[in-house]
XYZ file of C-alpha atoms in Angstrom:
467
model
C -10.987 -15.541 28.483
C -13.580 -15.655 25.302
C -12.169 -15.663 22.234
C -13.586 -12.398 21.038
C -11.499 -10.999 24.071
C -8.421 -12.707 22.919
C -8.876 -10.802 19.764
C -9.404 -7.626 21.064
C -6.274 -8.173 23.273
C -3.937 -9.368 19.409
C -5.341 -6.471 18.145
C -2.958 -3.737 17.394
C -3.750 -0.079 18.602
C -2.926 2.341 16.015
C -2.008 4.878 19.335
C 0.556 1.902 20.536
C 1.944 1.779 17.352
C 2.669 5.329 16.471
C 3.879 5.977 20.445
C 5.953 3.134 19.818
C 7.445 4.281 16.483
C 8.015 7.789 18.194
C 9.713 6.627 21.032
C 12.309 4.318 19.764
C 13.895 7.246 17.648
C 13.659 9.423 20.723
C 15.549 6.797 22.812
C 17.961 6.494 20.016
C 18.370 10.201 19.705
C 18.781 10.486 23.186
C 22.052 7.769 23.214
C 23.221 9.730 20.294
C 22.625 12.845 22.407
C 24.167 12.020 25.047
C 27.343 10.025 23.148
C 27.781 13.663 21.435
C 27.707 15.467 24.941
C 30.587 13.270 26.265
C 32.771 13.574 23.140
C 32.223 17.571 23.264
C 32.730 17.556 26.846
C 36.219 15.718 26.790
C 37.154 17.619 24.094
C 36.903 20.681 26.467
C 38.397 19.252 29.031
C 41.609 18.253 26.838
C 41.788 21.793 25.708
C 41.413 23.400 29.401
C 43.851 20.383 30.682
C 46.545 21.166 27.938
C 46.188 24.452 28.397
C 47.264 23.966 32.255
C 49.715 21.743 31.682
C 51.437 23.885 29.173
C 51.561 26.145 31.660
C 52.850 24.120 34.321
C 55.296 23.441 32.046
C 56.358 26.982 31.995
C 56.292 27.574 35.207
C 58.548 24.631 36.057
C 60.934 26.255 33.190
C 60.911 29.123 35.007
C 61.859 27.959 38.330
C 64.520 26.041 37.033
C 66.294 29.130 35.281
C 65.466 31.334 38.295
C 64.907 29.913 41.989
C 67.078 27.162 41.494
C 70.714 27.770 42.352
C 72.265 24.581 41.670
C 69.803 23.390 38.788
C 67.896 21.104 40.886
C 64.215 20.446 41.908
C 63.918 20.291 45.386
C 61.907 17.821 47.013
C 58.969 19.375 48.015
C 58.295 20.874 44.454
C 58.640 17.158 43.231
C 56.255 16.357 45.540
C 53.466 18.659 44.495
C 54.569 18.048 41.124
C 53.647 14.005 41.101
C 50.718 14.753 43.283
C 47.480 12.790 42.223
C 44.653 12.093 44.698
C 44.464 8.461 42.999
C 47.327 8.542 41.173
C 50.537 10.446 40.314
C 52.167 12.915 37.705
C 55.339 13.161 36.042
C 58.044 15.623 35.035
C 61.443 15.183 33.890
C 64.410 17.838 33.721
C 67.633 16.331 31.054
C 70.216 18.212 30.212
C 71.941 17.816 26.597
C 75.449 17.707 28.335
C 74.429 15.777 31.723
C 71.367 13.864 31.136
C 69.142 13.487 33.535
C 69.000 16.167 36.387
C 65.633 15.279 37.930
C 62.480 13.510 38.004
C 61.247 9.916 35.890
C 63.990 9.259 33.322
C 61.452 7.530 31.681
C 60.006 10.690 30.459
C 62.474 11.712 27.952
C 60.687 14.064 25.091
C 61.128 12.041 21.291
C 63.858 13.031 19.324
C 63.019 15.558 16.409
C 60.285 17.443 18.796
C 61.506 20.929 18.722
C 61.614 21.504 15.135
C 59.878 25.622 15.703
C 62.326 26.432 18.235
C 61.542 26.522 21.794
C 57.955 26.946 21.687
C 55.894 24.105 24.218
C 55.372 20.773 22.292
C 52.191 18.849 23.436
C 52.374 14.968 22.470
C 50.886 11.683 24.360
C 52.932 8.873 25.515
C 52.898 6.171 28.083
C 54.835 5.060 30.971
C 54.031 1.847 33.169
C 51.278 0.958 31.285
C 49.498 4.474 31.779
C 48.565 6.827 29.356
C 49.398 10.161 29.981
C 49.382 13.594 27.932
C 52.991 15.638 28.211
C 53.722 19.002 27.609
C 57.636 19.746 27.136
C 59.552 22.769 26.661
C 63.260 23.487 25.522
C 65.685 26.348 26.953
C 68.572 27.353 27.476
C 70.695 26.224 30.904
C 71.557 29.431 32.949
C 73.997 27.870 34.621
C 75.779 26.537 31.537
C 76.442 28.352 28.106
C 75.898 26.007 25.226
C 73.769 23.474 27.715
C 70.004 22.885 26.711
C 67.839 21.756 28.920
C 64.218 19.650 28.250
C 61.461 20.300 30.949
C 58.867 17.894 30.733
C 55.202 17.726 32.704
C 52.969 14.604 32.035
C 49.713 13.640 33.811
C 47.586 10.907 33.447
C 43.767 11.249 31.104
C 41.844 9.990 34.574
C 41.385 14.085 35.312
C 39.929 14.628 31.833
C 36.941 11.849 31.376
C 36.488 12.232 35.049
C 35.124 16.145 34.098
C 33.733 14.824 30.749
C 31.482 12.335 32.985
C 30.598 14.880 35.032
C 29.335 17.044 32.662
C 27.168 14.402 30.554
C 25.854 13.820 34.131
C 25.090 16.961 34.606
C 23.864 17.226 30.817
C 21.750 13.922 31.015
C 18.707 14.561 33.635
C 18.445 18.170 31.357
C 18.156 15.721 28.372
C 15.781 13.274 29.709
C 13.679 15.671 30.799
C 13.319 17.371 27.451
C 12.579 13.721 25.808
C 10.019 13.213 28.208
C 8.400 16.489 27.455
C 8.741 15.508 23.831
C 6.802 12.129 24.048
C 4.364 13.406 26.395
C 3.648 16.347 23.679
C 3.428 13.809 20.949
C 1.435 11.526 23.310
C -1.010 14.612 23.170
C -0.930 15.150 19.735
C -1.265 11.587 18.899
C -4.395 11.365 21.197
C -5.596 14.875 19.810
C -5.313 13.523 16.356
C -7.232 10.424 17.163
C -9.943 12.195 18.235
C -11.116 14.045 14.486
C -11.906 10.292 14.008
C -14.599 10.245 16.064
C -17.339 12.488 14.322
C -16.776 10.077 11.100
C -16.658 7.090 13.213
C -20.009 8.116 15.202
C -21.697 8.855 11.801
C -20.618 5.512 10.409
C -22.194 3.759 14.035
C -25.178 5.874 13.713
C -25.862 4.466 9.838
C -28.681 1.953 9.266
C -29.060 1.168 5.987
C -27.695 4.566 4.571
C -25.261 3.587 2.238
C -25.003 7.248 0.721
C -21.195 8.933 0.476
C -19.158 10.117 3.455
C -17.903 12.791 1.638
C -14.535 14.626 2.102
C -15.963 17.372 4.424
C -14.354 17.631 7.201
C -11.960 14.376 6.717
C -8.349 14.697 7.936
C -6.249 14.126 4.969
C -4.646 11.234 5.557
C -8.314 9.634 5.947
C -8.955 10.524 2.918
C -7.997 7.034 1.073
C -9.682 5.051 3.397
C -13.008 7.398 3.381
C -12.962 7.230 -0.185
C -12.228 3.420 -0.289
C -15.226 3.281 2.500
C -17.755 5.247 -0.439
C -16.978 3.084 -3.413
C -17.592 0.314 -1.520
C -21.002 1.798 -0.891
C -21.127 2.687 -4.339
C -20.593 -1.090 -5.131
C -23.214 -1.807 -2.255
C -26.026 0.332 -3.600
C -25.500 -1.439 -7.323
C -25.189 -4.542 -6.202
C -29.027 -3.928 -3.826
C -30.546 -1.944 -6.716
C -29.719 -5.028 -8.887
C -30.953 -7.438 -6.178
C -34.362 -5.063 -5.872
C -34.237 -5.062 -9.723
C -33.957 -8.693 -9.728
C -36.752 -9.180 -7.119
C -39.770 -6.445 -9.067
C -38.077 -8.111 -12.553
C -39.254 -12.109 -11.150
C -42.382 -10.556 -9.610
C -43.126 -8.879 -12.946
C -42.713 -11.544 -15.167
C -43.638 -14.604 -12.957
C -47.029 -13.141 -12.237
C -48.386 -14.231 -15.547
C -47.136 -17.683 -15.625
C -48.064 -18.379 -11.842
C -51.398 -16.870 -12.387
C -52.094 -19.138 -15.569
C -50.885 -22.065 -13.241
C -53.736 -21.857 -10.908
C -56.567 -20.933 -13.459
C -55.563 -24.352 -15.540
C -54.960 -26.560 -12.351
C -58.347 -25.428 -11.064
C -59.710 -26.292 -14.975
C -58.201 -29.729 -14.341
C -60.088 -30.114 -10.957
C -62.724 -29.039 -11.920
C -63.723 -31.085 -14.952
C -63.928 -34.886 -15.356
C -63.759 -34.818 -19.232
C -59.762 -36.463 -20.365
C -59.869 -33.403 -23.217
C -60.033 -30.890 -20.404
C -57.909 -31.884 -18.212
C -55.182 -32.939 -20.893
C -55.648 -29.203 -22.775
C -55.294 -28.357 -18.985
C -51.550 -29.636 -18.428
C -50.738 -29.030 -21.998
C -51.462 -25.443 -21.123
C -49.590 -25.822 -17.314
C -46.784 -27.570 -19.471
C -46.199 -24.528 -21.573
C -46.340 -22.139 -18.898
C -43.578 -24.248 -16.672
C -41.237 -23.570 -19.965
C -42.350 -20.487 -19.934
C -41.695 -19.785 -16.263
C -38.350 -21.706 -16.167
C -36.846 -19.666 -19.325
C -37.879 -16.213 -17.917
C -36.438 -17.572 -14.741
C -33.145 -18.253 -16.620
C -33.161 -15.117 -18.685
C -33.180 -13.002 -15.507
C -30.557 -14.578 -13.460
C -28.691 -14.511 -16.896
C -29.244 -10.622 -17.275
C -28.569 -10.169 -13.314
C -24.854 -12.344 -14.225
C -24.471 -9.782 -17.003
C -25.295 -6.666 -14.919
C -22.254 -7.442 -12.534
C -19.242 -5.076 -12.201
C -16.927 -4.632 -14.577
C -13.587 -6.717 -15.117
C -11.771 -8.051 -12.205
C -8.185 -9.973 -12.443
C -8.874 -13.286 -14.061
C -11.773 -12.473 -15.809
C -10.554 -12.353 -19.199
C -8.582 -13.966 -21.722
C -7.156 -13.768 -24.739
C -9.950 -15.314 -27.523
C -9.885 -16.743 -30.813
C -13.223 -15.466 -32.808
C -12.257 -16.686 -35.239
C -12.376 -20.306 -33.787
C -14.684 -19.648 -30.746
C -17.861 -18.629 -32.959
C -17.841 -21.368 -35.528
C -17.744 -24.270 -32.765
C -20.697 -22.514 -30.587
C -22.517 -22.096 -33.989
C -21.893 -25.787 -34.616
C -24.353 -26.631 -31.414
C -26.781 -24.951 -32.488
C -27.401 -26.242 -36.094
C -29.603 -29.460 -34.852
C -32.336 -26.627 -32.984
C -32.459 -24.685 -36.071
C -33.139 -27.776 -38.162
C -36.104 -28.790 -35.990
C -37.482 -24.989 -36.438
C -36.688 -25.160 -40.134
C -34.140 -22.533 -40.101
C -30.599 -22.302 -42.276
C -28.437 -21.352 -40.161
C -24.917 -21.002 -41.368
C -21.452 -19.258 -40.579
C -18.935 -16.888 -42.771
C -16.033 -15.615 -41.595
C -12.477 -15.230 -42.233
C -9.630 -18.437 -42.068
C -7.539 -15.912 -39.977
C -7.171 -14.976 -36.101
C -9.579 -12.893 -34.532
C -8.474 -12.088 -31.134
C -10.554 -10.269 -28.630
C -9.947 -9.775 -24.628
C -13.310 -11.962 -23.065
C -14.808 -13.822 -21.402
C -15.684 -17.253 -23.140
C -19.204 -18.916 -21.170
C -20.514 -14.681 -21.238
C -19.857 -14.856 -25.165
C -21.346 -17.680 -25.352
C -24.499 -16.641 -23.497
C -24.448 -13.661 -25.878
C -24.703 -15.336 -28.967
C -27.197 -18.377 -27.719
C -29.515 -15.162 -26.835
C -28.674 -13.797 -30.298
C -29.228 -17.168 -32.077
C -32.484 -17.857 -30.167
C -33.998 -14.787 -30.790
C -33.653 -15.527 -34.899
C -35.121 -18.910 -34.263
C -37.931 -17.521 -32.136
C -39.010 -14.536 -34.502
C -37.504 -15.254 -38.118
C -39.942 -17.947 -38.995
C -39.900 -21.170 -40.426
C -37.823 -21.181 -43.860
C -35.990 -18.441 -42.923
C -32.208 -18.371 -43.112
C -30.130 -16.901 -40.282
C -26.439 -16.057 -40.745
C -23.534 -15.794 -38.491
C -20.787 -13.758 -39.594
C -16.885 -12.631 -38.436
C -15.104 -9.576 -39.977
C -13.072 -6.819 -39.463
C -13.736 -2.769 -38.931
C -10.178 -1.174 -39.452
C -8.866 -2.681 -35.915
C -12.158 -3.450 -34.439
C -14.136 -7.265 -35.105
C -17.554 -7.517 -35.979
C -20.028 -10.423 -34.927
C -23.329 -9.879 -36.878
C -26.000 -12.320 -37.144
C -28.917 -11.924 -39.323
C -32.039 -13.489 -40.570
C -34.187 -12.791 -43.616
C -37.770 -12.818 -41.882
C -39.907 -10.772 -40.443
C -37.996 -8.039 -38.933
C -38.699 -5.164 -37.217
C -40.235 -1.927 -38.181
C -37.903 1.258 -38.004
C -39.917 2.684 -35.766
C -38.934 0.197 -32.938
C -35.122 -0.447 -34.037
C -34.016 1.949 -31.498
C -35.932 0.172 -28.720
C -34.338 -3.589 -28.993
C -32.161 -4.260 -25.951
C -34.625 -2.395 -23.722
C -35.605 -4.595 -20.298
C -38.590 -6.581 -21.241
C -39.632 -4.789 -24.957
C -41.178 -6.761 -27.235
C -42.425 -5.513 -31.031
C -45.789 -4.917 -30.681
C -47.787 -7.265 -33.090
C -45.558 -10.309 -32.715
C -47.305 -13.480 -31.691
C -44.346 -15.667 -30.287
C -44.044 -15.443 -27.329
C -40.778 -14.150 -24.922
C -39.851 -12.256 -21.859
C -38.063 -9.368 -23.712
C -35.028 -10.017 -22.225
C -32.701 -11.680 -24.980
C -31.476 -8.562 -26.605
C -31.106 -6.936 -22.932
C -28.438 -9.423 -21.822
C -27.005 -9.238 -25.338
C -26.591 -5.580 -24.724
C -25.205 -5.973 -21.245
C -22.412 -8.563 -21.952
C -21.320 -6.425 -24.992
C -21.125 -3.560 -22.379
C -18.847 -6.206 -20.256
C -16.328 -6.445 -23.084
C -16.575 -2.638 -24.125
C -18.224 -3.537 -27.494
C -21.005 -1.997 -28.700
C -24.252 -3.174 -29.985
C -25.575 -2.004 -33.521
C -29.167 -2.890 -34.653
C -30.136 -2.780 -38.276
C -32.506 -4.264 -41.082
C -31.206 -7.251 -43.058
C -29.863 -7.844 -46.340
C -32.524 -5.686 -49.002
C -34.202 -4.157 -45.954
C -35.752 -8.012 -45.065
C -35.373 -9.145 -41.399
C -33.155 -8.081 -38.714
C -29.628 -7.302 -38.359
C -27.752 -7.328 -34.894
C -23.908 -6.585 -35.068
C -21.332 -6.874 -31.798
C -18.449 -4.663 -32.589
C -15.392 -5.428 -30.065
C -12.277 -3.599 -29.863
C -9.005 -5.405 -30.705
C -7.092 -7.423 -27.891
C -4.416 -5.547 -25.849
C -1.144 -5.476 -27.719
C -2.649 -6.382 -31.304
């Protein structure tokens, strides 16, 4: 047997499994039935079979006091009286003066029974090792004044549960039938049931790449979590192939210019015999390899920063406060080679946030490049910590250039650049500066600098959880 048969064999059937759970109960109730039955059925039979014997009991009183002459039982009445088919019965006559005048004298009533005068007492008690059921009755002697007499009938219990089987017998096929209609009822339903999932699972076979919504039309209700779990996983689907189709027109976009500069250059270099050429030639292929490899890097970084929101594990509780002055601390030797100040002010105290530490860090490298890109040599760029009522605030901010109102409103668009600026960049720094601030549910604030001179980018995050 293939193993993909093994599988579908140790796979469980959702039909199996609710039959099964079904059925058990319905066995159970059926034993419970049936247990109930036989107790209400013996019951019944104790009341007819006391009822009877009481009876008998009178009736034997009532021989004795008038068909018996001499006070005696005569043999054939003690014969039908201890008749059993597989067994016998009992009865007992004492007198108070004479003892006993006929029958087992092991069937003497308890003291103390007639306490309501001589109405029939019903009691259980047991002679060679049988348990019987006695009826007993007190009058007065006929024959006698002042003599009482105790009539006694006892019969064994086989009589009794012998009818009480019967009847759950009789009781039992009527039961097992009505079970069995049950199950095969809920065997319909069940099936019945199964079957609304078939429209939903047909349109699910019959999808190709139609990741739209099933919707809640016409979904049983208890589908309804797993339809709904079934469309935000296409929800998750669709982001995550717009951001790959994103990610593919975003490389082709921006990797045109490089890879067509490439080839015009390398062709200049095999062209040409003269050292000048070709070395202006690579210096130019050089620059565009940078160039190439940093857009690269900026797009997978702004793809990273584009993901889903927070999962388990992907935060953790973050210092500010002791974070930004140690990534600033890299930095300082790049911003010396670009003759740049760059510095840090913040407070001595915590500054927690809820973060993630490499995507902050990404942040403010993008942050920190962009001033060393666009202030200018001289300049002084400034990295700053403080507080906003509750909220933290990471600014950093040069004193060159800047950037003209008019296009304030436009940094942390996809690929905008000032118009007028000569460095060069893929107009992506600010964009996955925007994105990871939308990660940690900060927001991203874009102003001029210090006596309206340069630029002025501030990350305002909300406190951590619990502070």
């Amino acid at each position: 047997m293939s193993q993909r048969l093994r599988w579908r064999h140790a796979r469980q059937s959702l039909r199996k499994r609710l039959l099964t759970t079904l059925l058990v109960p319905l066995t159970a109730l059926l034993l419970l039935n049936s247990l109930i039955t036989y107790v209400g059925a013996l019951i019944y039979a104790n009341h007819v079979h006391d009822v009877n014997l009481v009876n008998d009991t009178l009736t034997l009183a009532q021989l004795m006091a008038d068909k018996s002459p001499d006070g005696l039982v005569t043999p054939q009445a003690q014969f039908l009286l201890e008749y059993e088919p597989e067994g016998r019965n009992y009865f007992s006559v004492f007198s108070e003066h004479h003892g006993l005048i006929a029958g087992n004298p092991a069937l003497k009533p308890p003291s103390g029974l007639f306490t309501d005068g001589h109405a029939p007492q019903r009691y259980d008690v047991r002679i060679e090792r049988h348990a019987l059921r006695a009826a007993s009755i007190q009058m007065r002697n006929p024959r006698e004044p002042g003599d009482q007499l105790e009539v006694t009938i006892a019969e064994t219990l086989r009589d009794r549960h012998l009818e009480a089987r019967q009847i759950l017998l009789l009781s039992i096929p009527a039961q097992a039938l009505l079970i069995i209609a049950a199950f095969l009822l809920v065997w319909l339903g069940v099936s019945t049931s199964l079957r609304q999932l078939e429209p939903l699972t047909n349109q699910l076979a019959n999808r190709e790449h139609d990741l739209a919504p099933i919707g809640d039309a016409e979904v049983p209700v208890e589908i309804l979590p797993l339809t709904r779990t079934i469309d935000g996983l296409f929800a998750r689907l669709r982001g995550m192939l717009a951001l790959h189709e994103r990610f593919i027109a975003d490389a082709a976009h921006q990797l045109r210019t490089p890879l067509a500069g490439l080839s015009v250059h390398a062709d200049r270099a095999q062209a040409t015999a003269d050292p000048a050429t070709i070395k202006d030639a690579l210096n130019h292929i050089q620059r565009l390899i940078l160039r190439a490899n940093r857009t690269s890097s900026q797009l997978l970084a702004l793809t990273r920063a584009q993901t889903a929101g927070h999962e388990a594990g992907d935060t953790e509780r973050l210092d500010l406060a002791m974070l930004v002055p140690e990534l600033v601390s890299q930095r300082v030797h790049e911003a010396l080679v670009a003759d740049i100040d760059l510095g840090y002010e913040g407070p001595t105290g915590p500054l927690l946030v809820d973060g993630d530490r490499h995507r902050l860090q990404e942040m403010l490298d993008n942050l920190i490049d962009n001033g060393l890109r666009y202030a200018g040599r001289g300049s002084v760029m400034t990295v700053s910590l403080d507080r906003e009522d509750k909220h933290i605030c990471l600014a950093v901010e040069d004193n060159g250039p800047g950037v003209p109102p008019a296009w304030i409103e436009r940094l942390g668009e996809r690929f905008f650049r000032v118009p007028g600026s000569e460095e060069q960049g893929s107009g992506l720094g600010l964009a996955i500066v925007q994105r990871i601030a939308e990660w940690h549910a900060a927001r991203v604030r874009y102003r001029s600098g210090n006596n309206g001179r340069g630029l002025r980018v501030e990350i305002v995050f909300p406190p951590a959880h619990g502070t």
